[in-house]
Coordinates of C-alpha atoms and ligand atoms in Angstrom, one line a residue:
Chain A
M1 CA -0.3 -6.1 20.1
Q2 CA 2.1 -8.5 18.4
R3 CA -0.9 -10.8 17.6
V4 CA -2.8 -7.9 16.2
F5 CA 0.1 -7.2 13.8
D6 CA 0.4 -10.9 12.9
G7 CA -3.3 -11.0 12.3
L8 CA -3.1 -7.9 10.1
A9 CA -0.3 -9.5 8.1
A10 CA -2.3 -12.6 7.4
G11 CA -5.4 -10.5 6.8
A12 CA -3.8 -8.2 4.3
V13 CA -3.1 -11.2 2.1
Y14 CA -6.7 -12.5 2.4
A15 CA -7.8 -9.0 1.7
I16 CA -6.0 -8.6 -1.6
L17 CA -7.3 -12.0 -2.8
A18 CA -10.8 -11.1 -1.7
L19 CA -10.5 -7.9 -3.6
A20 CA -9.6 -9.9 -6.7
I21 CA -12.7 -12.1 -6.2
V22 CA -14.9 -9.0 -5.8
V23 CA -13.5 -7.4 -8.9
I24 CA -14.2 -10.4 -11.0
F25 CA -17.7 -10.7 -9.5
R26 CA -18.4 -7.1 -10.3
A27 CA -16.8 -7.2 -13.6
S28 CA -18.4 -10.4 -14.9
G29 CA -21.1 -11.5 -12.5
L30 CA -19.4 -14.9 -12.3
L31 CA -17.4 -16.7 -9.7
N32 CA -14.4 -18.1 -11.4
F33 CA -13.1 -21.2 -9.6
A34 CA -9.9 -21.0 -11.5
Q35 CA -9.1 -17.5 -10.2
G36 CA -6.8 -18.7 -7.5
E37 CA -4.9 -21.1 -9.8
L38 CA -4.6 -18.4 -12.4
A39 CA -3.1 -16.2 -9.7
M40 CA -0.7 -19.0 -8.7
F41 CA 0.3 -19.5 -12.3
T42 CA 1.0 -15.8 -12.9
T43 CA 2.9 -15.8 -9.6
F44 CA 5.2 -18.5 -11.0
I45 CA 5.7 -16.2 -14.0
A46 CA 6.6 -13.4 -11.7
W47 CA 9.0 -15.7 -9.8
T48 CA 10.6 -16.8 -13.1
L49 CA 11.2 -13.2 -14.0
L50 CA 12.5 -12.4 -10.6
D51 CA 14.9 -15.3 -10.9
A52 CA 16.1 -13.9 -14.2
G53 CA 17.2 -10.8 -12.3
I54 CA 14.3 -8.5 -13.0
P55 CA 13.5 -6.3 -9.9
W56 CA 10.4 -7.5 -8.0
W57 CA 8.2 -4.5 -8.8
A58 CA 8.9 -4.9 -12.6
A59 CA 8.4 -8.7 -12.3
T60 CA 5.1 -8.1 -10.5
L61 CA 3.9 -5.5 -13.0
L62 CA 4.8 -7.8 -15.9
A63 CA 3.0 -10.7 -14.3
M64 CA 0.0 -8.5 -13.8
V65 CA 0.0 -7.6 -17.5
I66 CA 0.4 -11.2 -18.5
G67 CA -2.4 -12.1 -16.1
F68 CA -4.6 -9.4 -17.7
V69 CA -4.0 -10.9 -21.2
I70 CA -4.6 -14.5 -20.0
G71 CA -7.8 -13.4 -18.3
A72 CA -9.1 -11.6 -21.3
V73 CA -8.2 -14.4 -23.8
L74 CA -9.7 -17.0 -21.5
Y75 CA -12.9 -15.1 -21.5
R76 CA -12.9 -14.6 -25.2
L77 CA -12.1 -18.2 -26.0
L78 CA -13.9 -20.2 -23.4
I79 CA -16.6 -18.3 -21.6
V80 CA -18.0 -16.6 -24.6
R81 CA -18.5 -19.9 -26.2
L82 CA -20.5 -21.1 -23.2
G83 CA -22.8 -18.1 -23.6
G84 CA -21.2 -15.8 -21.0
P85 CA -23.0 -14.9 -17.8
S86 CA -26.3 -15.6 -19.5
G87 CA -25.1 -19.1 -20.5
N88 CA -25.5 -22.3 -18.5
P89 CA -24.0 -21.5 -15.1
L90 CA -23.2 -25.2 -14.4
A91 CA -21.2 -25.5 -17.7
I92 CA -19.2 -22.4 -16.7
V93 CA -18.5 -23.7 -13.2
I94 CA -17.3 -27.0 -14.7
V95 CA -15.1 -25.3 -17.2
T96 CA -13.5 -23.1 -14.5
I97 CA -12.9 -26.2 -12.4
G98 CA -11.3 -27.8 -15.4
L99 CA -9.1 -24.8 -15.8
F100 CA -8.2 -25.0 -12.2
L101 CA -6.9 -28.6 -12.7
I102 CA -5.1 -27.7 -15.9
L103 CA -3.3 -24.7 -14.4
N104 CA -2.5 -26.6 -11.2
D105 CA -0.9 -29.6 -13.1
G106 CA 0.6 -27.3 -15.7
A107 CA 2.4 -25.3 -13.0
G108 CA 3.7 -28.5 -11.5
I109 CA 5.0 -29.7 -14.8
I110 CA 6.6 -26.4 -15.8
W111 CA 8.0 -25.4 -12.5
G112 CA 8.3 -28.6 -10.6
S113 CA 6.5 -29.5 -7.4
N114 CA 9.0 -28.1 -4.9
P115 CA 8.2 -24.7 -3.6
A116 CA 10.3 -22.0 -5.0
K117 CA 11.7 -19.4 -2.7
V118 CA 10.4 -15.8 -2.9
P119 CA 11.8 -12.9 -0.9
R120 CA 9.7 -10.4 1.0
V121 CA 9.1 -7.7 -1.5
F122 CA 9.3 -4.9 1.0
G123 CA 12.4 -6.4 2.7
D124 CA 12.8 -8.1 6.0
G125 CA 12.9 -5.0 8.1
R126 CA 10.7 -4.5 11.2
V127 CA 9.6 -1.4 13.0
E128 CA 8.5 -0.9 16.6
I129 CA 5.0 0.5 17.0
L130 CA 3.3 0.5 20.4
G131 CA 5.9 -1.9 21.8
A132 CA 5.4 -4.6 19.2
G133 CA 7.3 -5.3 16.1
I134 CA 5.6 -5.0 12.7
A135 CA 7.2 -6.0 9.5
V136 CA 7.8 -3.4 6.9
Q137 CA 6.3 -5.9 4.6
V138 CA 3.0 -5.7 6.3
I139 CA 3.0 -1.9 6.2
G140 CA 3.9 -2.1 2.5
L141 CA 1.0 -4.5 1.9
L142 CA -1.5 -2.3 3.7
G143 CA -0.3 0.6 1.6
V144 CA -0.8 -1.3 -1.6
L145 CA -4.3 -2.3 -0.4
A146 CA -5.2 1.2 0.3
V147 CA -4.1 2.3 -3.2
L148 CA -6.1 -0.6 -4.7
V149 CA -9.3 0.1 -2.8
I150 CA -9.2 3.7 -3.8
G151 CA -8.2 2.8 -7.3
F152 CA -11.0 0.3 -7.8
G153 CA -13.5 2.6 -6.0
L154 CA -12.7 5.3 -8.5
L155 CA -12.8 2.9 -11.4
F156 CA -16.2 1.6 -10.6
Q157 CA -17.8 4.8 -9.5
R158 CA -16.1 7.5 -11.6
T159 CA -15.1 6.1 -15.0
K160 CA -16.9 5.2 -18.1
L161 CA -15.3 1.8 -18.1
G162 CA -16.5 1.2 -14.5
L163 CA -20.0 2.3 -15.5
A164 CA -19.9 -0.1 -18.5
L165 CA -18.8 -3.0 -16.2
R166 CA -21.5 -2.4 -13.7
A167 CA -24.2 -2.0 -16.5
V168 CA -23.1 -5.2 -18.1
T169 CA -23.2 -7.2 -14.9
A170 CA -26.6 -5.7 -14.0
N171 CA -28.3 -6.4 -17.3
Q172 CA -26.3 -7.5 -20.4
E173 CA -29.1 -7.1 -22.8
S174 CA -30.0 -3.6 -21.8
A175 CA -26.3 -2.6 -21.7
A176 CA -26.0 -3.7 -25.4
L177 CA -29.1 -1.8 -26.3
A178 CA -27.6 1.3 -24.7
G179 CA -24.5 0.9 -26.9
V180 CA -22.1 -0.7 -24.4
K181 CA -19.7 -3.1 -26.2
V182 CA -20.5 -6.1 -24.0
M183 CA -17.9 -8.5 -25.2
T184 CA -15.0 -6.0 -25.0
T185 CA -16.2 -4.8 -21.6
L186 CA -16.3 -8.3 -20.2
M187 CA -12.9 -9.1 -21.7
I188 CA -11.4 -6.1 -19.9
G189 CA -13.2 -7.1 -16.7
W190 CA -11.7 -10.6 -16.8
G191 CA -8.4 -9.2 -17.6
L192 CA -8.5 -6.8 -14.6
A193 CA -9.5 -9.6 -12.3
A194 CA -6.7 -11.8 -13.5
G195 CA -4.2 -8.9 -13.3
I196 CA -5.1 -8.2 -9.7
G197 CA -5.0 -11.9 -9.0
A198 CA -1.4 -11.9 -10.2
L199 CA -0.7 -9.1 -7.7
A200 CA -2.5 -11.0 -4.9
G201 CA -0.5 -14.2 -5.8
T202 CA 2.8 -12.4 -5.7
F203 CA 2.0 -10.9 -2.3
T204 CA 0.8 -14.3 -1.0
A205 CA 4.0 -15.9 -2.2
S206 CA 6.1 -13.2 -0.7
Q207 CA 4.3 -13.5 2.6
N208 CA 4.8 -17.3 2.6
L209 CA 8.3 -16.8 1.4
G210 CA 7.6 -19.3 -1.4
V211 CA 5.5 -20.2 -4.3
D212 CA 4.1 -23.6 -5.0
A213 CA 1.3 -25.0 -7.1
N214 CA -1.1 -25.4 -4.1
M215 CA -0.4 -22.1 -2.3
M216 CA -3.6 -20.4 -3.2
Q217 CA -6.1 -23.0 -2.0
V218 CA -6.2 -22.3 1.7
A219 CA -5.7 -18.6 1.1
L220 CA -8.6 -18.6 -1.2
I221 CA -10.9 -20.2 1.4
Y222 CA -10.1 -17.3 3.7
A223 CA -10.5 -14.9 0.8
F224 CA -14.0 -16.2 -0.1
A225 CA -14.9 -15.9 3.6
A226 CA -13.5 -12.3 3.5
A227 CA -15.4 -11.4 0.4
T228 CA -18.6 -12.9 1.8
L229 CA -18.1 -11.0 5.1
G230 CA -17.5 -7.7 3.4
G231 CA -20.3 -8.2 0.8
F232 CA -19.6 -9.6 -2.5
D233 CA -19.8 -6.4 -4.5
S234 CA -17.8 -4.0 -2.4
P235 CA -14.0 -3.6 -2.8
L236 CA -13.7 -1.8 0.5
G237 CA -15.8 -4.6 2.1
A238 CA -13.4 -7.2 0.7
V239 CA -10.4 -5.5 2.3
V240 CA -12.1 -4.9 5.6
G241 CA -13.4 -8.5 5.6
G242 CA -10.0 -9.8 4.9
L243 CA -8.4 -7.9 7.7
I244 CA -11.1 -8.9 10.1
I245 CA -10.8 -12.6 9.2
G246 CA -7.0 -12.4 9.6
L247 CA -7.3 -10.6 13.0
V248 CA -10.0 -12.9 14.4
S249 CA -8.3 -16.1 13.3
E250 CA -5.0 -14.9 14.9
L251 CA -6.5 -13.6 18.1
V252 CA -8.9 -16.5 18.8
V253 CA -6.2 -19.1 18.1
G254 CA -3.9 -17.1 20.3
Y255 CA -6.1 -16.5 23.3
V256 CA -8.7 -19.3 23.3
D257 CA -7.0 -22.5 24.4
I258 CA -9.4 -25.0 23.1
I259 CA -9.1 -23.6 19.6
G260 CA -5.6 -24.6 18.5
P261 CA -3.9 -23.9 15.2
D262 CA -5.7 -26.9 13.7
L263 CA -9.0 -25.1 14.0
R264 CA -7.8 -21.8 12.8
L265 CA -10.3 -21.7 10.0
L266 CA -13.2 -22.0 12.5
P267 CA -13.4 -18.5 14.1
G268 CA -13.5 -16.7 10.8
F269 CA -16.2 -18.8 9.5
V270 CA -18.3 -18.6 12.6
L271 CA -18.0 -14.8 12.2
V272 CA -19.1 -15.0 8.6
L273 CA -22.1 -17.1 9.5
V274 CA -23.2 -14.7 12.3
V275 CA -22.8 -11.6 10.1
L276 CA -24.7 -13.2 7.2
L277 CA -27.5 -14.2 9.5
V278 CA -27.9 -10.5 10.6
R279 CA -27.0 -8.9 7.3
P280 CA -27.3 -11.3 4.4
Q281 CA -25.7 -8.9 2.0
G282 CA -22.5 -8.7 4.1
L283 CA -21.1 -5.7 5.9
F284 CA -20.6 -3.4 2.9
G285 CA -22.6 -5.2 0.2
S286 CA -25.6 -3.5 -1.4
A287 CA -28.9 -5.3 -0.8
R288 CA -30.4 -6.3 -4.0
V289 CA -33.9 -5.0 -4.0
A290 CA -36.0 -6.2 -6.8
R291 CA -39.6 -5.5 -7.7
A292 CA -41.5 -7.3 -10.3
Chain B
M1 CA -39.5 9.8 -46.6
S2 CA -39.5 6.6 -44.8
L3 CA -37.2 6.3 -41.8
L4 CA -37.6 2.6 -41.3
T5 CA -38.4 0.2 -44.1
V6 CA -38.9 -3.5 -43.4
R7 CA -39.6 -6.0 -46.1
G8 CA -40.1 -9.7 -45.8
L9 CA -38.8 -9.8 -42.2
R10 CA -38.4 -13.3 -40.9
A11 CA -37.0 -14.2 -37.5
G12 CA -37.3 -16.7 -34.7
Y13 CA -35.5 -18.7 -32.1
G14 CA -33.4 -21.5 -33.3
P15 CA -35.6 -23.8 -35.5
V16 CA -38.8 -22.0 -34.4
E17 CA -39.8 -19.4 -37.0
V18 CA -41.9 -16.7 -35.3
L19 CA -42.1 -13.8 -37.9
D20 CA -43.3 -14.9 -41.2
G21 CA -42.4 -12.2 -43.7
L22 CA -43.3 -8.8 -42.2
D23 CA -43.6 -5.6 -44.1
L24 CA -43.8 -2.3 -42.3
D25 CA -42.7 1.3 -42.5
V26 CA -42.2 4.1 -40.1
D27 CA -41.8 7.6 -41.4
A28 CA -39.7 10.3 -39.8
G29 CA -41.6 11.9 -36.9
E30 CA -44.4 9.4 -37.0
V31 CA -46.0 7.3 -34.2
V32 CA -46.8 3.8 -35.4
V33 CA -48.4 1.1 -33.3
V34 CA -48.3 -2.7 -33.8
L35 CA -51.2 -4.3 -32.1
G36 CA -51.1 -8.0 -31.3
A37 CA -52.3 -10.5 -28.7
N38 CA -50.0 -12.5 -26.4
G39 CA -47.5 -14.6 -28.5
A40 CA -48.3 -12.8 -31.7
G41 CA -44.7 -11.9 -32.2
K42 CA -44.6 -8.2 -31.0
T43 CA -41.5 -8.6 -28.9
T44 CA -39.8 -10.7 -31.5
T45 CA -40.4 -8.0 -34.1
L46 CA -38.7 -5.4 -31.9
R47 CA -35.8 -7.7 -31.1
A48 CA -35.3 -8.4 -34.7
L49 CA -35.3 -4.7 -35.5
S50 CA -32.7 -3.9 -32.9
G51 CA -30.4 -6.7 -33.9
M52 CA -30.9 -8.9 -30.9
I53 CA -31.7 -12.0 -32.9
P54 CA -30.7 -13.1 -36.4
T55 CA -33.0 -12.1 -39.2
H56 CA -33.8 -12.6 -42.9
G57 CA -35.3 -10.0 -45.1
T58 CA -34.4 -6.3 -45.5
I59 CA -34.3 -3.6 -42.8
T60 CA -33.4 -0.1 -44.0
L61 CA -32.9 2.8 -41.8
D62 CA -32.8 6.1 -43.6
G63 CA -31.7 4.4 -46.8
T64 CA -28.9 2.3 -45.1
D65 CA -29.2 -1.4 -45.0
V66 CA -29.0 -2.3 -41.3
A67 CA -30.0 -6.0 -41.3
G68 CA -27.5 -8.0 -39.3
R69 CA -26.1 -5.1 -37.3
R70 CA -25.7 -5.6 -33.6
P71 CA -27.6 -3.6 -31.0
E72 CA -24.5 -1.7 -30.0
D73 CA -24.1 -0.4 -33.5
L74 CA -27.8 0.3 -34.1
V75 CA -27.9 2.7 -31.1
R76 CA -25.1 4.6 -32.8
L77 CA -27.3 4.8 -35.9
G78 CA -30.2 6.3 -33.9
V79 CA -32.3 3.3 -32.8
A80 CA -33.3 3.1 -29.1
H81 CA -35.2 0.1 -27.7
V82 CA -37.1 0.0 -24.5
P83 CA -37.5 -3.8 -24.0
Q84 CA -40.5 -5.6 -22.5
G85 CA -40.2 -5.5 -18.7
R86 CA -38.3 -2.2 -19.0
G87 CA -34.8 -3.5 -18.8
T88 CA -33.6 -0.9 -16.2
F89 CA -30.3 -1.6 -14.4
G90 CA -31.7 -2.6 -11.0
E91 CA -28.6 -2.1 -9.0
L92 CA -27.7 1.3 -10.5
D93 CA -29.4 4.5 -9.4
V94 CA -31.5 6.8 -11.6
V95 CA -28.6 9.0 -12.6
E96 CA -26.4 6.0 -13.4
N97 CA -29.1 4.4 -15.5
L98 CA -29.3 7.6 -17.5
R99 CA -25.5 7.8 -17.8
V100 CA -25.5 4.3 -19.3
G101 CA -28.3 5.4 -21.7
G102 CA -26.0 8.2 -22.9
F103 CA -23.1 5.8 -23.3
T104 CA -22.6 6.7 -27.0
R105 CA -22.8 10.4 -26.5
P106 CA -20.1 13.0 -25.5
A107 CA -19.9 13.7 -21.7
A108 CA -21.0 17.3 -21.9
E109 CA -24.2 16.4 -23.7
V110 CA -24.9 13.5 -21.3
A111 CA -24.7 15.9 -18.3
E112 CA -27.1 18.3 -20.0
D113 CA -29.5 15.6 -21.1
I114 CA -29.7 14.1 -17.6
E115 CA -30.8 17.4 -16.1
R116 CA -33.3 17.8 -18.9
W117 CA -34.9 14.4 -18.4
L118 CA -34.9 14.7 -14.6
E119 CA -36.8 18.0 -15.0
M120 CA -39.1 16.5 -17.5
F121 CA -39.8 13.5 -15.3
P122 CA -40.0 15.0 -11.8
R123 CA -40.7 11.6 -10.2
L124 CA -37.2 10.6 -11.4
G125 CA -35.7 13.9 -10.4
E126 CA -36.9 13.3 -6.8
R127 CA -35.2 9.9 -6.8
R128 CA -31.8 10.7 -8.4
H129 CA -29.9 8.3 -6.2
Q130 CA -32.5 5.7 -5.6
S131 CA -31.7 2.3 -7.1
A132 CA -33.8 1.5 -10.2
G133 CA -34.8 -1.9 -8.8
S134 CA -36.5 -0.3 -5.8
M135 CA -38.8 2.0 -7.8
S136 CA -42.4 1.4 -8.8
G137 CA -43.4 0.0 -12.2
G138 CA -44.5 3.3 -13.5
E139 CA -41.3 5.0 -12.3
Q140 CA -39.2 2.3 -13.9
Q141 CA -41.1 2.7 -17.2
M142 CA -40.4 6.4 -17.2
L143 CA -36.8 5.7 -16.4
A144 CA -36.5 3.2 -19.2
I145 CA -37.9 5.7 -21.6
A146 CA -35.6 8.5 -20.4
R147 CA -32.7 6.1 -20.6
A148 CA -33.5 5.3 -24.2
L149 CA -33.9 9.0 -25.0
M150 CA -30.4 9.7 -23.6
S151 CA -29.0 8.2 -26.8
R152 CA -30.8 11.0 -28.8
P153 CA -32.5 8.5 -31.1
R154 CA -34.3 9.1 -34.3
L155 CA -36.4 6.0 -33.8
L156 CA -37.7 4.8 -30.4
L157 CA -38.9 1.2 -30.1
L158 CA -41.3 0.6 -27.2
D159 CA -42.3 -2.8 -26.1
E160 CA -45.7 -2.8 -24.3
P161 CA -45.1 0.3 -22.1
S162 CA -48.5 -0.3 -20.5
L163 CA -47.6 -3.8 -19.2
G164 CA -48.3 -4.1 -15.5
L165 CA -49.2 -0.5 -15.0
A166 CA -52.4 1.0 -13.5
P167 CA -54.7 2.8 -16.0
L168 CA -53.8 6.2 -14.8
V169 CA -50.1 5.6 -15.0
T170 CA -50.5 4.1 -18.4
Q171 CA -52.3 7.2 -19.5
D172 CA -49.4 9.3 -18.2
V173 CA -46.8 7.2 -20.0
F174 CA -48.7 7.5 -23.3
D175 CA -49.0 11.3 -22.8
R176 CA -45.3 11.4 -22.4
I177 CA -44.6 9.4 -25.5
S178 CA -46.9 11.7 -27.4
G179 CA -45.2 14.8 -26.0
I180 CA -41.7 13.5 -26.8
N181 CA -42.8 12.8 -30.4
R182 CA -44.3 16.2 -30.8
E183 CA -41.4 18.2 -29.2
L184 CA -38.4 16.3 -30.4
G185 CA -39.8 14.8 -33.6
T186 CA -38.6 11.4 -32.5
A187 CA -40.3 8.6 -34.5
V188 CA -41.9 6.0 -32.3
L189 CA -42.7 2.3 -33.1
V190 CA -44.7 1.0 -30.1
V191 CA -46.1 -2.6 -29.8
E192 CA -49.1 -2.9 -27.6
Q193 CA -52.2 -4.9 -26.6
N194 CA -53.8 -1.8 -25.1
A195 CA -55.3 -0.7 -28.4
N196 CA -57.4 2.1 -26.9
L197 CA -54.5 4.2 -25.7
A198 CA -52.1 3.2 -28.4
L199 CA -54.4 4.2 -31.2
A200 CA -55.2 7.5 -29.5
V201 CA -51.5 8.6 -29.8
A202 CA -50.6 6.8 -33.0
N203 CA -50.7 8.1 -36.6
R204 CA -50.9 4.6 -38.1
G205 CA -51.0 1.0 -37.1
Y206 CA -50.6 -2.6 -38.0
V207 CA -52.3 -5.7 -36.6
L208 CA -50.0 -8.7 -36.0
E209 CA -51.3 -12.2 -35.7
T210 CA -49.1 -15.2 -35.4
G211 CA -46.2 -13.6 -37.1
R212 CA -48.1 -11.9 -40.0
I213 CA -49.5 -8.5 -40.6
V214 CA -53.2 -9.0 -41.0
A215 CA -54.4 -5.4 -41.1
S216 CA -53.0 -1.9 -41.4
G217 CA -54.2 1.6 -41.8
T218 CA -54.4 5.0 -40.1
A219 CA -55.2 5.0 -36.4
T220 CA -58.8 6.2 -37.2
E221 CA -59.3 3.4 -39.7
L222 CA -58.1 0.8 -37.3
A223 CA -60.2 2.1 -34.5
A224 CA -63.2 1.8 -36.7
D225 CA -62.3 -1.7 -38.0
D226 CA -64.7 -4.4 -36.9
T227 CA -62.0 -7.1 -36.3
V228 CA -59.8 -4.7 -34.4
R229 CA -62.8 -3.5 -32.3
R230 CA -63.7 -7.0 -31.4
A231 CA -60.2 -8.4 -30.7
Y232 CA -58.5 -5.4 -29.1
L233 CA -61.1 -2.8 -28.0
G234 CA -63.5 -5.2 -26.4
V235 CA -66.6 -3.9 -28.1
Ligands
ATP301 N1 -36.5 -17.1 -26.4 C1 -37.5 -17.8 -27.1 N2 -37.2 -19.0 -27.5 C2 -38.2 -19.7 -28.2 N3 -39.4 -19.2 -28.5 C3 -39.7 -18.0 -28.1 C4 -38.7 -17.2 -27.4 N4 -39.3 -16.0 -27.1 C5 -40.5 -16.0 -27.7 N5 -40.8 -17.2 -28.3 C6 -42.0 -17.6 -29.0 O1 -42.2 -16.7 -30.0 C7 -43.6 -16.4 -30.1 C8 -43.8 -14.9 -30.1 O2 -43.3 -14.4 -28.9 P1 -43.2 -12.8 -28.6 O3 -42.5 -12.7 -27.3 O4 -42.7 -12.1 -29.7 O5 -44.8 -12.5 -28.4 P2 -45.4 -11.1 -27.9 O6 -46.4 -10.7 -29.0 O7 -44.4 -10.2 -27.5 O8 -46.3 -11.6 -26.7 P3 -46.6 -10.9 -25.3 O9 -47.7 -9.9 -25.5 O10 -47.0 -12.0 -24.4 O11 -45.3 -10.2 -24.9 C9 -44.3 -17.1 -29.0 O12 -44.9 -18.3 -29.5 C10 -43.2 -17.5 -28.0 O13 -43.5 -18.7 -27.4
MG302 MG1 -43.9 -9.3 -25.8

């Protein structure tokens, strides 16, 4: 049982990052390789605010707002110039990789390369459930996840902004012809993704008890696996995928002797592979059916 | 009075000039067809009219100069465009496609119009929650037209609605277009290669060849014209 809780704890962090990936994918149709670094950068901002004596929730919210603005501005300044989702995909990939490096080095220069300490946002408390200890932190994280999944579900399915985001990713030209302000919609989409990235970063840092410039990289590999597992366009799928990857990694490493901690990435990826072979669109993803 | 007045319209893609000074008019409540072979510039004409590509020349809608306006703004002025290949949102279902179509309208009106079009197009009504991408070509064309009508346009631009459809389905699509024009008074500018059907529903028409208008007249005149008969009616 203890392993299950540990797995859930790790999984919750992958889940929140995977959610950020899914949001940007649904809101822009692009995979932004700088997403993780952007999250790291905004996490440093949150940490700076925290360090200045602002309570963690306010620091996190502020970092999310700053993330939103950075995401929107980045979209407006860089991606639009490259033609947006209809532009040259390779150019966009290269630009996002460039951004990745700039943010990574930038954070190193501004905040130094030593990890900064971050407290657990929900405190260090533990509660006993079914004879095993679970950190209050993990319960808090799961609660935040639930709120986010419901929130994004409502946003995409029930609001006009969500409809605009989905229309723009499905067919930019037709969306414009229907009167959707494509540029504004995509700016908001990128902002949202960067904002939730900031949240994911803060939680990752709080789970690792520290923030450093490279913290998002391994976590992101898991998150991509989680998003793929769940289906790239489903917020619920991302969260379930994240939790499953966390659980599987923890349980397999714990119970299968030949797979030690060095191979902890392996089980999750084998699982992703198997699921994709059976269901190419992922567990919760919508199959793209197209007819000429 | 003329709803759409186009004078000396030139447009193209980068250095490639496709339209070479087009003049055309659409009166309120009229159905006008532009006939042209592959590559004549039909799609380019509609793209220019709905602000999807840069243009030179004048485009007036109901007396207002609209040249250079973006598609988002033109919808709000009453122009709806059904692009070649239909342009439905494949991942969205029928109702969601219609909701996007009503993006510029108030919510209450959108709900009302969705019901109206689903009733008018029963094939869509039976498929409310089917994704557009999984529907047949004919169903998608109907959906694309209904989606355009959701914006309550004064002028409907249609790009080869018959493309890829079986003759019976094409006939049905043109009957619908004619019905919409009659019942709502929506003006229609349709570009086509299928001259038979298009001339049957149109009041007037133009013939477009390599970016120029080479003939114009009433539908009856064009249907009787020797060049048109040879090039587009296969007689
Ligand atoms: N995006 C583009 N870039 C460059 N040239 C283009 C582009 N789109 C069309 N053209 C060129 O413009 C000319 C007119 O094309 P257009 O699509 O307007 O023809 P059309 O009459 O609609 O033909 P069809 O019946 O095949 O749809 C063609 O010579 C075409 O090659
Ligand atoms: Mg065409």
